[in-house]
Amino acid sequence: MRRTILFLTAISALLFTDKSWAQQDIVSQINETGTFENWSVRCVEESDIIGGAVKYLYEFFGSSADTTFTREPLDKPSDYHWRTNNVLANVMGIIKVNCTVFPERRGDGWCARLETHVETVKALGINMDVVCQGALLIGDITEPIRNTKDPMSKVLYGIPFSGRPKALVYDYKAEVGHSTIRGTGFSRLKDMGYPDYPEISIILQKRWEDKDGNVHALRVGTGCEILKSDVDDWINGYRLEVKYGDITSDPDFEPYMDLNNDPDRAFHAINSKGENVQVSEDGWADPGEEPNTLVIKFLASSGQAFYGGVGNKLWLDNVHLEM
């Protein structure tokens, strides 16, 4: 019996060690790419019917040697856990791209610039204006984009993760507060008359799937901030603290930090049946609960899709998890 117990203890220790090492690898990979020192470029020739221009889609992995001339969907490395919302669309055979995240020089190195702008498409004498928000996220976006229906379902926030970070740390500056413009592509641009601000969030969840394929989650950890003032000079090493458990009684709690079940903003996931479903945040986890999913998002706008403060900009550098 003693040998059996020792054997099981040894196996448990090995499994824990393997899990711990795997977790450290993910943290290291997130932190390494968060320096923004390496960028790859996809050069995409848009369809002739909309002008046939060559546009560029940037991701911050690899190097400039990874520049490709392609109309194929992004094939990102397995150790690249980030995704910009620089995307390739193929709508009824028409190739179009959108880029809202750019590499920018910072001293001798590079940083990332996220911006909210209007993307104009001209075809057959018709102008379509779409408001596009800059975003960096942990997760994925499936390409090509085929339509504008249910835009949040196309963004798959989150990766498997069981760690408990203390904070999300980053350097940043920002230009914020531009008036929110609605631009869906199906009507004229409309000024909504209220300001829009960038949003930064780190969220840890414990997700599970029920017998019907619905995906549920408890909120384990939360760090959220909306930037409501311009930041002209770089703030280095800013810490967005992660708070665990139910934070609704925290003195710093704001409604935008609450559980996220708004269909216009809710997270989506692919279930075991291969279906794209909304993640239902059912409640707050106990403070000591172990998460299984990590979400990070940097957004140039905090509104729903196709709404945003055109002109908002968010610069980022040295993004990393503090464990």
Short mmCIF file of C-alpha atoms in Angstrom, two decimals:
data_model
loop_
_atom_site.label_atom_id
_atom_site.label_comp_id
_atom_site.label_asym_id
_atom_site.label_seq_id
_atom_site.Cartn_x
_atom_site.Cartn_y
_atom_site.Cartn_z
CA MET A 1 0.00 0.00 0.00
CA ARG A 2 2.80 2.42 0.89
CA ARG A 3 4.45 1.80 -2.51
CA THR A 4 1.11 2.45 -4.24
CA ILE A 5 0.67 5.73 -2.38
CA LEU A 6 4.23 6.79 -3.19
CA PHE A 7 3.70 5.87 -6.86
CA LEU A 8 0.45 7.84 -7.09
CA THR A 9 2.09 10.77 -5.32
CA ALA A 10 4.96 10.70 -7.81
CA ILE A 11 2.55 10.57 -10.77
CA SER A 12 0.56 13.50 -9.35
CA ALA A 13 3.76 15.49 -8.88
CA LEU A 14 4.79 14.81 -12.48
CA LEU A 15 1.39 15.87 -13.82
CA PHE A 16 1.47 19.03 -11.72
CA THR A 17 4.99 19.80 -12.92
CA ASP A 18 4.01 19.26 -16.57
CA LYS A 19 0.98 21.53 -16.14
CA SER A 20 3.09 24.14 -14.40
CA TRP A 21 5.72 24.08 -17.15
CA ALA A 22 3.05 24.32 -19.85
CA GLN A 23 1.56 27.32 -18.06
CA GLN A 24 4.97 28.99 -17.82
CA ASP A 25 5.46 28.44 -21.55
CA ILE A 26 2.18 30.21 -22.34
CA VAL A 27 3.08 33.15 -20.08
CA SER A 28 6.55 33.39 -21.65
CA GLN A 29 5.09 33.29 -25.16
CA ILE A 30 2.51 35.98 -24.37
CA ASN A 31 5.14 38.20 -22.77
CA GLU A 32 7.74 37.74 -25.51
CA THR A 33 5.42 38.70 -28.35
CA GLY A 34 4.05 41.58 -26.24
CA THR A 35 7.28 43.50 -26.84
CA PHE A 36 6.07 44.19 -30.43
CA GLU A 37 9.62 43.92 -31.76
CA ASN A 38 8.75 41.42 -34.49
CA TRP A 39 6.07 41.87 -37.13
CA SER A 40 4.94 39.83 -40.10
CA VAL A 41 3.03 41.26 -43.05
CA ARG A 42 0.44 39.87 -45.42
CA CYS A 43 0.21 41.78 -48.69
CA VAL A 44 -3.27 41.30 -50.11
CA GLU A 45 -4.50 42.49 -53.49
CA GLU A 46 -8.13 43.45 -53.14
CA SER A 47 -10.64 42.60 -55.85
CA ASP A 48 -10.63 44.69 -59.03
CA ILE A 49 -14.28 45.61 -58.57
CA ILE A 50 -13.35 47.66 -55.48
CA GLY A 51 -10.15 49.12 -56.91
CA GLY A 52 -7.62 46.28 -56.80
CA ALA A 53 -5.29 48.05 -54.35
CA VAL A 54 -2.62 46.13 -52.44
CA LYS A 55 -3.26 46.41 -48.70
CA TYR A 56 -1.22 45.23 -45.71
CA LEU A 57 -2.26 43.15 -42.72
CA TYR A 58 0.12 43.13 -39.74
CA GLU A 59 0.58 40.62 -36.92
CA PHE A 60 3.31 40.83 -34.29
CA PHE A 61 5.10 37.51 -34.68
CA GLY A 62 7.96 36.37 -36.90
CA SER A 63 9.83 39.03 -38.82
CA SER A 64 9.68 41.13 -41.96
CA ALA A 65 11.15 38.09 -43.71
CA ASP A 66 7.74 36.48 -43.15
CA THR A 67 6.10 38.91 -45.60
CA THR A 68 3.71 37.00 -47.84
CA PHE A 69 1.71 37.92 -50.93
CA THR A 70 -1.51 36.05 -50.46
CA ARG A 71 -5.28 35.97 -50.36
CA GLU A 72 -5.26 33.02 -47.99
CA PRO A 73 -6.53 33.15 -44.38
CA LEU A 74 -4.01 33.77 -41.61
CA ASP A 75 -2.15 30.65 -40.50
CA LYS A 76 -0.66 31.76 -37.20
CA PRO A 77 1.96 29.78 -35.24
CA SER A 78 0.74 27.69 -32.31
CA ASP A 79 2.85 29.71 -29.86
CA TYR A 80 1.33 33.03 -30.99
CA HIS A 81 -1.63 33.48 -28.66
CA TRP A 82 -2.45 37.03 -29.71
CA ARG A 83 -4.53 38.23 -32.64
CA THR A 84 -5.11 41.66 -34.11
CA ASN A 85 -8.40 42.39 -35.80
CA ASN A 86 -6.54 43.03 -39.04
CA VAL A 87 -8.65 40.71 -41.15
CA LEU A 88 -9.23 39.34 -44.63
CA ALA A 89 -12.82 39.25 -45.91
CA ASN A 90 -14.20 37.31 -48.84
CA VAL A 91 -17.81 38.28 -49.40
CA MET A 92 -19.37 36.56 -52.42
CA GLY A 93 -15.94 36.33 -54.04
CA ILE A 94 -14.97 39.97 -53.38
CA ILE A 95 -11.66 40.23 -51.49
CA LYS A 96 -11.40 43.10 -49.00
CA VAL A 97 -9.13 43.71 -46.02
CA ASN A 98 -9.23 45.96 -42.99
CA CYS A 99 -6.23 47.06 -40.93
CA THR A 100 -6.62 48.97 -37.66
CA VAL A 101 -3.44 47.82 -35.84
CA PHE A 102 -0.08 49.07 -37.09
CA PRO A 103 3.59 48.79 -36.13
CA GLU A 104 5.06 52.16 -35.19
CA ARG A 105 8.56 53.23 -34.26
CA ARG A 106 9.31 53.88 -30.61
CA GLY A 107 12.92 54.89 -30.05
CA ASP A 108 15.11 52.13 -31.45
CA GLY A 109 12.30 49.58 -31.35
CA TRP A 110 8.64 49.15 -32.18
CA CYS A 111 5.27 49.52 -30.53
CA ALA A 112 1.68 48.92 -31.67
CA ARG A 113 -0.85 51.60 -32.63
CA LEU A 114 -4.55 50.78 -32.52
CA GLU A 115 -6.99 53.17 -34.13
CA THR A 116 -10.67 53.55 -34.91
CA HIS A 117 -11.35 54.73 -38.43
CA VAL A 118 -13.82 54.61 -41.30
CA GLU A 119 -13.17 52.04 -44.01
CA THR A 120 -14.76 53.07 -47.31
CA VAL A 121 -15.65 50.58 -50.03
CA LYS A 122 -16.60 51.83 -53.48
CA ALA A 123 -18.17 49.38 -55.91
CA LEU A 124 -20.48 49.86 -58.87
CA GLY A 125 -21.01 53.51 -57.98
CA ILE A 126 -22.03 52.72 -54.41
CA ASN A 127 -20.09 53.97 -51.37
CA MET A 128 -20.21 51.89 -48.19
CA ASP A 129 -18.71 53.36 -45.01
CA VAL A 130 -17.89 51.04 -42.12
CA VAL A 131 -16.54 52.11 -38.71
CA CYS A 132 -13.71 49.76 -37.71
CA GLN A 133 -12.24 49.50 -34.21
CA GLY A 134 -8.61 48.64 -33.54
CA ALA A 135 -8.16 45.61 -31.30
CA LEU A 136 -5.52 43.29 -29.88
CA LEU A 137 -6.79 40.19 -28.14
CA ILE A 138 -5.82 36.83 -26.73
CA GLY A 139 -7.74 34.35 -28.86
CA ASP A 140 -8.51 34.14 -32.55
CA ILE A 141 -10.59 35.43 -35.44
CA THR A 142 -11.59 32.93 -38.09
CA GLU A 143 -10.88 34.05 -41.64
CA PRO A 144 -12.10 34.82 -44.16
CA ILE A 145 -14.92 37.01 -42.89
CA ARG A 146 -17.96 36.14 -45.02
CA ASN A 147 -20.52 38.73 -43.86
CA THR A 148 -21.23 41.41 -41.24
CA LYS A 149 -23.93 39.41 -39.46
CA ASP A 150 -23.40 38.91 -35.71
CA PRO A 151 -19.89 40.42 -35.71
CA MET A 152 -19.01 39.40 -32.13
CA SER A 153 -19.42 35.73 -33.05
CA LYS A 154 -16.42 36.05 -35.37
CA VAL A 155 -14.10 36.94 -32.48
CA LEU A 156 -13.14 33.97 -30.31
CA TYR A 157 -11.80 35.53 -27.13
CA GLY A 158 -9.76 33.37 -24.79
CA ILE A 159 -7.27 30.50 -24.58
CA PRO A 160 -6.93 27.60 -22.13
CA PHE A 161 -5.13 28.90 -19.04
CA SER A 162 -5.08 27.88 -15.38
CA GLY A 163 -2.72 30.48 -13.92
CA ARG A 164 -3.62 33.32 -11.57
CA PRO A 165 -1.83 36.48 -12.75
CA LYS A 166 -1.48 39.40 -10.37
CA ALA A 167 -1.70 42.04 -13.08
CA LEU A 168 -1.59 42.89 -16.76
CA VAL A 169 1.35 45.28 -17.25
CA TYR A 170 1.97 47.54 -20.25
CA ASP A 171 3.29 50.87 -21.52
CA TYR A 172 0.69 53.09 -23.16
CA LYS A 173 -0.39 56.47 -24.41
CA ALA A 174 -3.74 57.42 -25.90
CA GLU A 175 -5.89 59.90 -27.82
CA VAL A 176 -9.47 59.40 -26.70
CA GLY A 177 -12.98 60.80 -26.46
CA HIS A 178 -13.85 61.32 -30.11
CA SER A 179 -17.55 61.38 -30.88
CA THR A 180 -19.10 57.98 -31.55
CA ILE A 181 -19.92 57.41 -35.21
CA ARG A 182 -22.21 54.65 -36.43
CA GLY A 183 -21.08 53.14 -39.72
CA THR A 184 -22.57 49.78 -40.68
CA GLY A 185 -22.02 50.01 -44.43
CA PHE A 186 -25.77 49.97 -45.09
CA SER A 187 -26.61 53.59 -44.29
CA ARG A 188 -24.96 56.97 -44.04
CA LEU A 189 -22.48 57.63 -41.26
CA LYS A 190 -24.26 58.98 -38.19
CA ASP A 191 -22.79 60.96 -35.30
CA MET A 192 -24.37 59.50 -32.16
CA GLY A 193 -23.56 62.56 -30.05
CA TYR A 194 -21.58 60.93 -27.23
CA PRO A 195 -17.84 60.30 -26.72
CA ASP A 196 -16.11 56.95 -27.05
CA TYR A 197 -13.10 55.65 -25.15
CA PRO A 198 -10.57 52.80 -25.41
CA GLU A 199 -11.05 49.74 -23.20
CA ILE A 200 -8.45 47.41 -21.67
CA SER A 201 -9.46 44.17 -19.94
CA ILE A 202 -8.00 40.99 -18.52
CA ILE A 203 -10.61 38.40 -17.56
CA LEU A 204 -10.21 34.89 -16.19
CA GLN A 205 -13.11 32.47 -16.44
CA LYS A 206 -13.97 28.91 -15.57
CA ARG A 207 -15.86 27.63 -18.61
CA TRP A 208 -17.80 24.42 -19.13
CA GLU A 209 -20.23 22.97 -21.65
CA ASP A 210 -23.63 21.47 -20.84
CA LYS A 211 -25.22 18.46 -22.52
CA ASP A 212 -26.92 20.69 -25.10
CA GLY A 213 -23.67 22.30 -26.23
CA ASN A 214 -24.20 25.61 -24.43
CA VAL A 215 -21.02 27.12 -22.99
CA HIS A 216 -21.20 28.62 -19.50
CA ALA A 217 -18.64 30.47 -17.39
CA LEU A 218 -18.00 31.75 -13.92
CA ARG A 219 -15.96 34.94 -13.64
CA VAL A 220 -12.82 34.11 -11.67
CA GLY A 221 -10.66 37.22 -12.11
CA THR A 222 -11.29 40.72 -13.41
CA GLY A 223 -9.21 43.71 -14.43
CA CYS A 224 -10.98 46.32 -16.58
CA GLU A 225 -10.33 49.96 -17.37
CA ILE A 226 -11.75 52.54 -19.76
CA LEU A 227 -9.36 55.38 -20.67
CA LYS A 228 -11.31 58.63 -20.39
CA SER A 229 -8.44 61.12 -20.71
CA ASP A 230 -5.77 61.73 -23.32
CA VAL A 231 -2.32 60.47 -22.38
CA ASP A 232 0.17 62.47 -24.44
CA ASP A 233 3.37 60.99 -23.01
CA TRP A 234 4.15 57.33 -22.51
CA ILE A 235 3.19 55.82 -19.15
CA ASN A 236 5.59 52.93 -18.62
CA GLY A 237 4.91 49.80 -16.61
CA TYR A 238 1.27 50.53 -15.87
CA ARG A 239 -0.32 47.74 -13.77
CA LEU A 240 -3.93 46.72 -14.31
CA GLU A 241 -4.53 44.63 -11.20
CA VAL A 242 -6.53 41.40 -11.40
CA LYS A 243 -9.10 41.08 -8.62
CA TYR A 244 -10.48 37.63 -7.83
CA GLY A 245 -14.01 36.59 -6.95
CA ASP A 246 -17.11 38.81 -6.84
CA ILE A 247 -15.94 42.42 -7.26
CA THR A 248 -19.37 44.10 -7.27
CA SER A 249 -18.82 45.42 -3.73
CA ASP A 250 -15.33 46.71 -4.51
CA PRO A 251 -15.17 50.53 -4.17
CA ASP A 252 -13.64 50.79 -7.65
CA PHE A 253 -16.34 48.67 -9.32
CA GLU A 254 -17.98 50.13 -12.43
CA PRO A 255 -20.87 48.65 -14.47
CA TYR A 256 -18.60 47.89 -17.44
CA MET A 257 -16.67 45.46 -15.20
CA ASP A 258 -19.78 43.34 -14.58
CA LEU A 259 -20.62 39.92 -16.02
CA ASN A 260 -20.82 40.12 -19.80
CA ASN A 261 -24.04 38.76 -21.31
CA ASP A 262 -24.91 41.63 -23.64
CA PRO A 263 -25.39 40.01 -27.10
CA ASP A 264 -23.64 43.00 -28.71
CA ARG A 265 -20.51 42.45 -26.60
CA ALA A 266 -20.61 38.90 -25.21
CA PHE A 267 -17.81 36.39 -25.74
CA HIS A 268 -18.20 33.47 -28.14
CA ALA A 269 -16.61 30.02 -28.25
CA ILE A 270 -16.66 26.90 -30.41
CA ASN A 271 -18.33 24.04 -28.55
CA SER A 272 -17.58 20.31 -28.79
CA LYS A 273 -20.02 20.01 -31.72
CA GLY A 274 -18.11 22.62 -33.70
CA GLU A 275 -20.85 25.21 -33.20
CA ASN A 276 -20.21 28.89 -32.53
CA VAL A 277 -22.09 29.77 -29.34
CA GLN A 278 -22.30 32.71 -26.96
CA VAL A 279 -20.57 32.20 -23.62
CA SER A 280 -23.02 32.73 -20.78
CA GLU A 281 -21.36 34.26 -17.72
CA ASP A 282 -23.57 32.74 -15.02
CA GLY A 283 -21.99 34.23 -11.92
CA TRP A 284 -18.90 35.01 -9.89
CA ALA A 285 -16.50 32.27 -8.81
CA ASP A 286 -15.10 31.93 -5.32
CA PRO A 287 -11.87 33.96 -4.95
CA GLY A 288 -9.76 30.79 -4.76
CA GLU A 289 -11.25 29.09 -7.84
CA GLU A 290 -8.81 27.94 -10.52
CA PRO A 291 -9.65 29.39 -13.96
CA ASN A 292 -9.41 27.51 -17.24
CA THR A 293 -9.65 30.43 -19.69
CA LEU A 294 -7.72 33.69 -20.12
CA VAL A 295 -9.13 36.67 -22.02
CA ILE A 296 -7.15 39.84 -22.74
CA LYS A 297 -8.42 42.64 -24.94
CA PHE A 298 -7.09 46.06 -25.89
CA LEU A 299 -9.73 48.04 -27.81
CA ALA A 300 -9.49 51.49 -29.37
CA SER A 301 -13.25 51.82 -28.82
CA SER A 302 -15.49 50.50 -26.06
CA GLY A 303 -18.76 50.41 -27.98
CA GLN A 304 -20.45 47.69 -29.99
CA ALA A 305 -19.29 46.67 -33.46
CA PHE A 306 -19.57 49.35 -36.18
CA TYR A 307 -19.77 52.11 -33.56
CA GLY A 308 -16.70 54.01 -32.44
CA GLY A 309 -14.92 57.25 -31.78
CA VAL A 310 -13.33 57.82 -35.17
CA GLY A 311 -9.87 59.21 -34.43
CA ASN A 312 -9.35 57.32 -31.16
CA LYS A 313 -5.82 55.93 -30.91
CA LEU A 314 -4.16 53.65 -28.37
CA TRP A 315 -0.41 52.99 -28.40
CA LEU A 316 0.94 49.90 -26.59
CA ASP A 317 4.32 48.43 -25.77
CA ASN A 318 5.87 45.84 -23.44
CA VAL A 319 2.60 44.07 -22.67
CA HIS A 320 3.08 41.21 -20.22
CA LEU A 321 1.51 39.17 -17.46
CA GLU A 322 2.79 39.61 -13.92
CA MET A 323 2.45 36.26 -12.18
#
